[in-house]
Amino acid sequence: MLRFLALATAAVAFAPSARTSPRAFRLAAAEAGAAPAAGIQFYEGMFEPDVPDVKITRSRDGDNGVATFDFQAPSFFNCESEADRARAITAMTMMDEEGELSTPNVNARFVDGDPVGLVVRYEMTTPAAFDRFIRFMGRYAEANGLNFNKA
């Protein structure tokens, strides 16, 4: 990971805006019964209300990139039933008007045996895949009150 970051020429991040609560956008959409314009799912049909910090890097030649999603409090950590807890997460799916992007690279963070967060890595191996991801992130940022910060 450190080697990749050293080779990256551009690093950007999407972080929640201090002005508006990202959860407020999600709750308003959920109350209206509408799906968000762009959203993330770990389970089919269930949009994740926790909005992650997203860091994006791209190689110098622009051929590939990596997006790292850092979820601090994913909703499934608060499952009430044993059946919900037993369902395994096999991927993260990003959905918008153009379709779906998916990655199986999902890892939980634990402290003293308790889950405290989730880190997801989405790899883009072509310039077209990178551009597609950036279009998704633009929609996701708008739907969730995220700000774009260029490093």
PDB file of C-alpha atoms in Angstrom:
ATOM      1  CA  MET A   1       0.000   0.000   0.000  1.00  0.00           C
ATOM      2  CA  LEU A   2       2.787   2.450   0.865  1.00  0.00           C
ATOM      3  CA  ARG A   3       4.531   1.725  -2.426  1.00  0.00           C
ATOM      4  CA  PHE A   4       1.329   2.486  -4.328  1.00  0.00           C
ATOM      5  CA  LEU A   5       0.771   5.739  -2.456  1.00  0.00           C
ATOM      6  CA  ALA A   6       4.309   6.826  -3.254  1.00  0.00           C
ATOM      7  CA  LEU A   7       3.655   6.264  -6.960  1.00  0.00           C
ATOM      8  CA  ALA A   8       0.326   8.036  -6.977  1.00  0.00           C
ATOM      9  CA  THR A   9       0.302  11.453  -8.571  1.00  0.00           C
ATOM     10  CA  ALA A  10      -3.191  12.383  -7.565  1.00  0.00           C
ATOM     11  CA  ALA A  11      -4.876  11.679  -4.287  1.00  0.00           C
ATOM     12  CA  VAL A  12      -8.344  12.911  -3.538  1.00  0.00           C
ATOM     13  CA  ALA A  13     -10.880  12.346  -0.822  1.00  0.00           C
ATOM     14  CA  PHE A  14     -14.582  12.690  -0.269  1.00  0.00           C
ATOM     15  CA  ALA A  15     -15.564  13.502   3.302  1.00  0.00           C
ATOM     16  CA  PRO A  16     -18.835  14.438   4.967  1.00  0.00           C
ATOM     17  CA  SER A  17     -19.624  18.125   4.812  1.00  0.00           C
ATOM     18  CA  ALA A  18     -19.564  20.006   8.078  1.00  0.00           C
ATOM     19  CA  ARG A  19     -22.674  21.931   7.007  1.00  0.00           C
ATOM     20  CA  THR A  20     -25.143  19.105   6.562  1.00  0.00           C
ATOM     21  CA  SER A  21     -25.487  15.729   8.193  1.00  0.00           C
ATOM     22  CA  PRO A  22     -25.072  12.997   5.535  1.00  0.00           C
ATOM     23  CA  ARG A  23     -27.433  10.810   7.541  1.00  0.00           C
ATOM     24  CA  ALA A  24     -30.130  13.499   7.126  1.00  0.00           C
ATOM     25  CA  PHE A  25     -30.018  13.044   3.337  1.00  0.00           C
ATOM     26  CA  ARG A  26     -30.386   9.269   3.680  1.00  0.00           C
ATOM     27  CA  LEU A  27     -33.173   9.500   6.229  1.00  0.00           C
ATOM     28  CA  ALA A  28     -35.134  11.961   4.092  1.00  0.00           C
ATOM     29  CA  ALA A  29     -34.879   9.615   1.097  1.00  0.00           C
ATOM     30  CA  ALA A  30     -35.855   6.606   3.205  1.00  0.00           C
ATOM     31  CA  GLU A  31     -38.868   8.417   4.681  1.00  0.00           C
ATOM     32  CA  ALA A  32     -40.007   9.416   1.205  1.00  0.00           C
ATOM     33  CA  GLY A  33     -39.706   5.762   0.135  1.00  0.00           C
ATOM     34  CA  ALA A  34     -37.255   6.651  -2.613  1.00  0.00           C
ATOM     35  CA  ALA A  35     -33.955   5.003  -3.381  1.00  0.00           C
ATOM     36  CA  PRO A  36     -31.004   7.404  -3.375  1.00  0.00           C
ATOM     37  CA  ALA A  37     -29.638   8.649  -6.704  1.00  0.00           C
ATOM     38  CA  ALA A  38     -26.450   6.778  -5.855  1.00  0.00           C
ATOM     39  CA  GLY A  39     -25.952   4.406  -2.965  1.00  0.00           C
ATOM     40  CA  ILE A  40     -23.937   1.598  -1.455  1.00  0.00           C
ATOM     41  CA  GLN A  41     -25.241  -1.836  -0.517  1.00  0.00           C
ATOM     42  CA  PHE A  42     -23.707  -4.712   1.417  1.00  0.00           C
ATOM     43  CA  TYR A  43     -26.953  -6.703   1.288  1.00  0.00           C
ATOM     44  CA  GLU A  44     -29.188  -6.725  -1.778  1.00  0.00           C
ATOM     45  CA  GLY A  45     -32.008  -4.203  -1.504  1.00  0.00           C
ATOM     46  CA  MET A  46     -30.621  -2.504   1.635  1.00  0.00           C
ATOM     47  CA  PHE A  47     -28.820   0.807   1.153  1.00  0.00           C
ATOM     48  CA  GLU A  48     -26.147   1.514   3.759  1.00  0.00           C
ATOM     49  CA  PRO A  49     -26.964   4.694   5.730  1.00  0.00           C
ATOM     50  CA  ASP A  50     -23.426   5.119   7.132  1.00  0.00           C
ATOM     51  CA  VAL A  51     -21.557   7.428   4.764  1.00  0.00           C
ATOM     52  CA  PRO A  52     -17.846   6.564   4.578  1.00  0.00           C
ATOM     53  CA  ASP A  53     -14.755   8.658   4.160  1.00  0.00           C
ATOM     54  CA  VAL A  54     -13.409   7.856   0.688  1.00  0.00           C
ATOM     55  CA  LYS A  55      -9.795   8.235  -0.400  1.00  0.00           C
ATOM     56  CA  ILE A  56      -8.898   7.850  -4.064  1.00  0.00           C
ATOM     57  CA  THR A  57      -5.440   7.445  -5.584  1.00  0.00           C
ATOM     58  CA  ARG A  58      -4.418   7.121  -9.216  1.00  0.00           C
ATOM     59  CA  SER A  59      -1.173   5.916 -10.747  1.00  0.00           C
ATOM     60  CA  ARG A  60       1.119   8.358 -12.540  1.00  0.00           C
ATOM     61  CA  ASP A  61       0.295   6.916 -15.940  1.00  0.00           C
ATOM     62  CA  GLY A  62      -3.448   7.111 -15.178  1.00  0.00           C
ATOM     63  CA  ASP A  63      -4.031   3.467 -16.063  1.00  0.00           C
ATOM     64  CA  ASN A  64      -5.257   2.353 -12.634  1.00  0.00           C
ATOM     65  CA  GLY A  65      -6.458   3.615  -9.308  1.00  0.00           C
ATOM     66  CA  VAL A  66      -7.686   2.574  -5.889  1.00  0.00           C
ATOM     67  CA  ALA A  67     -10.549   3.880  -3.774  1.00  0.00           C
ATOM     68  CA  THR A  68     -10.552   3.123  -0.061  1.00  0.00           C
ATOM     69  CA  PHE A  69     -13.856   3.428   1.798  1.00  0.00           C
ATOM     70  CA  ASP A  70     -13.701   3.812   5.581  1.00  0.00           C
ATOM     71  CA  PHE A  71     -17.034   3.112   7.298  1.00  0.00           C
ATOM     72  CA  GLN A  72     -16.976   4.134  10.973  1.00  0.00           C
ATOM     73  CA  ALA A  73     -20.367   2.713  11.997  1.00  0.00           C
ATOM     74  CA  PRO A  74     -21.935   0.445   9.368  1.00  0.00           C
ATOM     75  CA  SER A  75     -25.585  -0.249  10.087  1.00  0.00           C
ATOM     76  CA  PHE A  76     -25.216  -4.041  10.181  1.00  0.00           C
ATOM     77  CA  PHE A  77     -23.031  -3.748  13.298  1.00  0.00           C
ATOM     78  CA  ASN A  78     -26.285  -2.795  15.062  1.00  0.00           C
ATOM     79  CA  CYS A  79     -28.296  -5.852  13.988  1.00  0.00           C
ATOM     80  CA  GLU A  80     -31.020  -6.795  16.424  1.00  0.00           C
ATOM     81  CA  SER A  81     -31.643 -10.397  15.434  1.00  0.00           C
ATOM     82  CA  GLU A  82     -29.268 -13.341  15.370  1.00  0.00           C
ATOM     83  CA  ALA A  83     -30.384 -14.128  11.796  1.00  0.00           C
ATOM     84  CA  ASP A  84     -29.223 -10.676  10.639  1.00  0.00           C
ATOM     85  CA  ARG A  85     -25.849 -11.130  12.329  1.00  0.00           C
ATOM     86  CA  ALA A  86     -25.373 -14.521  10.665  1.00  0.00           C
ATOM     87  CA  ARG A  87     -25.615 -13.171   7.117  1.00  0.00           C
ATOM     88  CA  ALA A  88     -22.134 -12.827   5.673  1.00  0.00           C
ATOM     89  CA  ILE A  89     -21.071  -9.816   3.663  1.00  0.00           C
ATOM     90  CA  THR A  90     -19.530 -11.002   0.416  1.00  0.00           C
ATOM     91  CA  ALA A  91     -19.148  -7.688  -1.419  1.00  0.00           C
ATOM     92  CA  MET A  92     -19.888  -3.979  -1.507  1.00  0.00           C
ATOM     93  CA  THR A  93     -22.033  -2.836  -4.415  1.00  0.00           C
ATOM     94  CA  MET A  94     -22.184   0.780  -5.565  1.00  0.00           C
ATOM     95  CA  MET A  95     -25.365   1.600  -7.482  1.00  0.00           C
ATOM     96  CA  ASP A  96     -26.389   4.605  -9.545  1.00  0.00           C
ATOM     97  CA  GLU A  97     -28.273   5.437 -12.736  1.00  0.00           C
ATOM     98  CA  GLU A  98     -25.533   3.897 -14.914  1.00  0.00           C
ATOM     99  CA  GLY A  99     -25.617   0.527 -13.161  1.00  0.00           C
ATOM    100  CA  GLU A 100     -23.508  -1.229 -10.553  1.00  0.00           C
ATOM    101  CA  LEU A 101     -19.870  -1.384  -9.480  1.00  0.00           C
ATOM    102  CA  SER A 102     -18.821  -4.080  -7.039  1.00  0.00           C
ATOM    103  CA  THR A 103     -15.839  -5.243  -5.018  1.00  0.00           C
ATOM    104  CA  PRO A 104     -15.359  -8.309  -2.820  1.00  0.00           C
ATOM    105  CA  ASN A 105     -12.499  -6.626  -0.924  1.00  0.00           C
ATOM    106  CA  VAL A 106     -14.369  -5.905   2.343  1.00  0.00           C
ATOM    107  CA  ASN A 107     -12.538  -6.073   5.696  1.00  0.00           C
ATOM    108  CA  ALA A 108     -13.814  -5.410   9.223  1.00  0.00           C
ATOM    109  CA  ARG A 109     -11.736  -3.632  11.862  1.00  0.00           C
ATOM    110  CA  PHE A 110     -11.880  -5.072  15.368  1.00  0.00           C
ATOM    111  CA  VAL A 111     -10.898  -3.732  18.786  1.00  0.00           C
ATOM    112  CA  ASP A 112     -10.915  -6.200  21.679  1.00  0.00           C
ATOM    113  CA  GLY A 113     -12.896  -8.641  19.557  1.00  0.00           C
ATOM    114  CA  ASP A 114     -15.676  -6.170  18.743  1.00  0.00           C
ATOM    115  CA  PRO A 115     -16.234  -4.786  15.227  1.00  0.00           C
ATOM    116  CA  VAL A 116     -15.554  -1.037  15.092  1.00  0.00           C
ATOM    117  CA  GLY A 117     -15.448  -0.246  11.398  1.00  0.00           C
ATOM    118  CA  LEU A 118     -15.208  -1.481   7.878  1.00  0.00           C
ATOM    119  CA  VAL A 119     -12.558  -0.820   5.235  1.00  0.00           C
ATOM    120  CA  VAL A 120     -13.395  -1.540   1.607  1.00  0.00           C
ATOM    121  CA  ARG A 121     -10.937  -1.339  -1.272  1.00  0.00           C
ATOM    122  CA  TYR A 122     -12.160  -0.846  -4.851  1.00  0.00           C
ATOM    123  CA  GLU A 123      -9.515  -1.248  -7.558  1.00  0.00           C
ATOM    124  CA  MET A 124      -9.838   0.330 -11.008  1.00  0.00           C
ATOM    125  CA  THR A 125      -7.596  -1.240 -13.647  1.00  0.00           C
ATOM    126  CA  THR A 126      -8.405   0.898 -16.708  1.00  0.00           C
ATOM    127  CA  PRO A 127      -8.864   4.621 -17.356  1.00  0.00           C
ATOM    128  CA  ALA A 128     -12.500   3.908 -18.320  1.00  0.00           C
ATOM    129  CA  ALA A 129     -13.111   2.132 -14.982  1.00  0.00           C
ATOM    130  CA  PHE A 130     -11.570   5.085 -13.122  1.00  0.00           C
ATOM    131  CA  ASP A 131     -13.775   7.566 -15.019  1.00  0.00           C
ATOM    132  CA  ARG A 132     -16.868   5.447 -14.316  1.00  0.00           C
ATOM    133  CA  PHE A 133     -16.034   5.363 -10.614  1.00  0.00           C
ATOM    134  CA  ILE A 134     -15.550   9.146 -10.506  1.00  0.00           C
ATOM    135  CA  ARG A 135     -18.992   9.601 -12.091  1.00  0.00           C
ATOM    136  CA  PHE A 136     -20.481   7.352  -9.392  1.00  0.00           C
ATOM    137  CA  MET A 137     -18.668   9.280  -6.650  1.00  0.00           C
ATOM    138  CA  GLY A 138     -19.978  12.580  -8.011  1.00  0.00           C
ATOM    139  CA  ARG A 139     -23.539  11.294  -7.724  1.00  0.00           C
ATOM    140  CA  TYR A 140     -22.893   9.655  -4.339  1.00  0.00           C
ATOM    141  CA  ALA A 141     -21.284  12.828  -2.993  1.00  0.00           C
ATOM    142  CA  GLU A 142     -24.222  14.939  -4.125  1.00  0.00           C
ATOM    143  CA  ALA A 143     -26.770  12.518  -2.631  1.00  0.00           C
ATOM    144  CA  ASN A 144     -24.945  12.371   0.725  1.00  0.00           C
ATOM    145  CA  GLY A 145     -23.581  15.842   1.307  1.00  0.00           C
ATOM    146  CA  LEU A 146     -19.928  14.937   0.784  1.00  0.00           C
ATOM    147  CA  ASN A 147     -17.251  17.474  -0.074  1.00  0.00           C
ATOM    148  CA  PHE A 148     -14.426  16.849  -2.530  1.00  0.00           C
ATOM    149  CA  ASN A 149     -10.942  17.620  -1.176  1.00  0.00           C
ATOM    150  CA  LYS A 150      -7.978  17.391  -3.528  1.00  0.00           C
ATOM    151  CA  ALA A 151      -4.758  16.465  -1.725  1.00  0.00           C
TER     152      ALA A 151
END
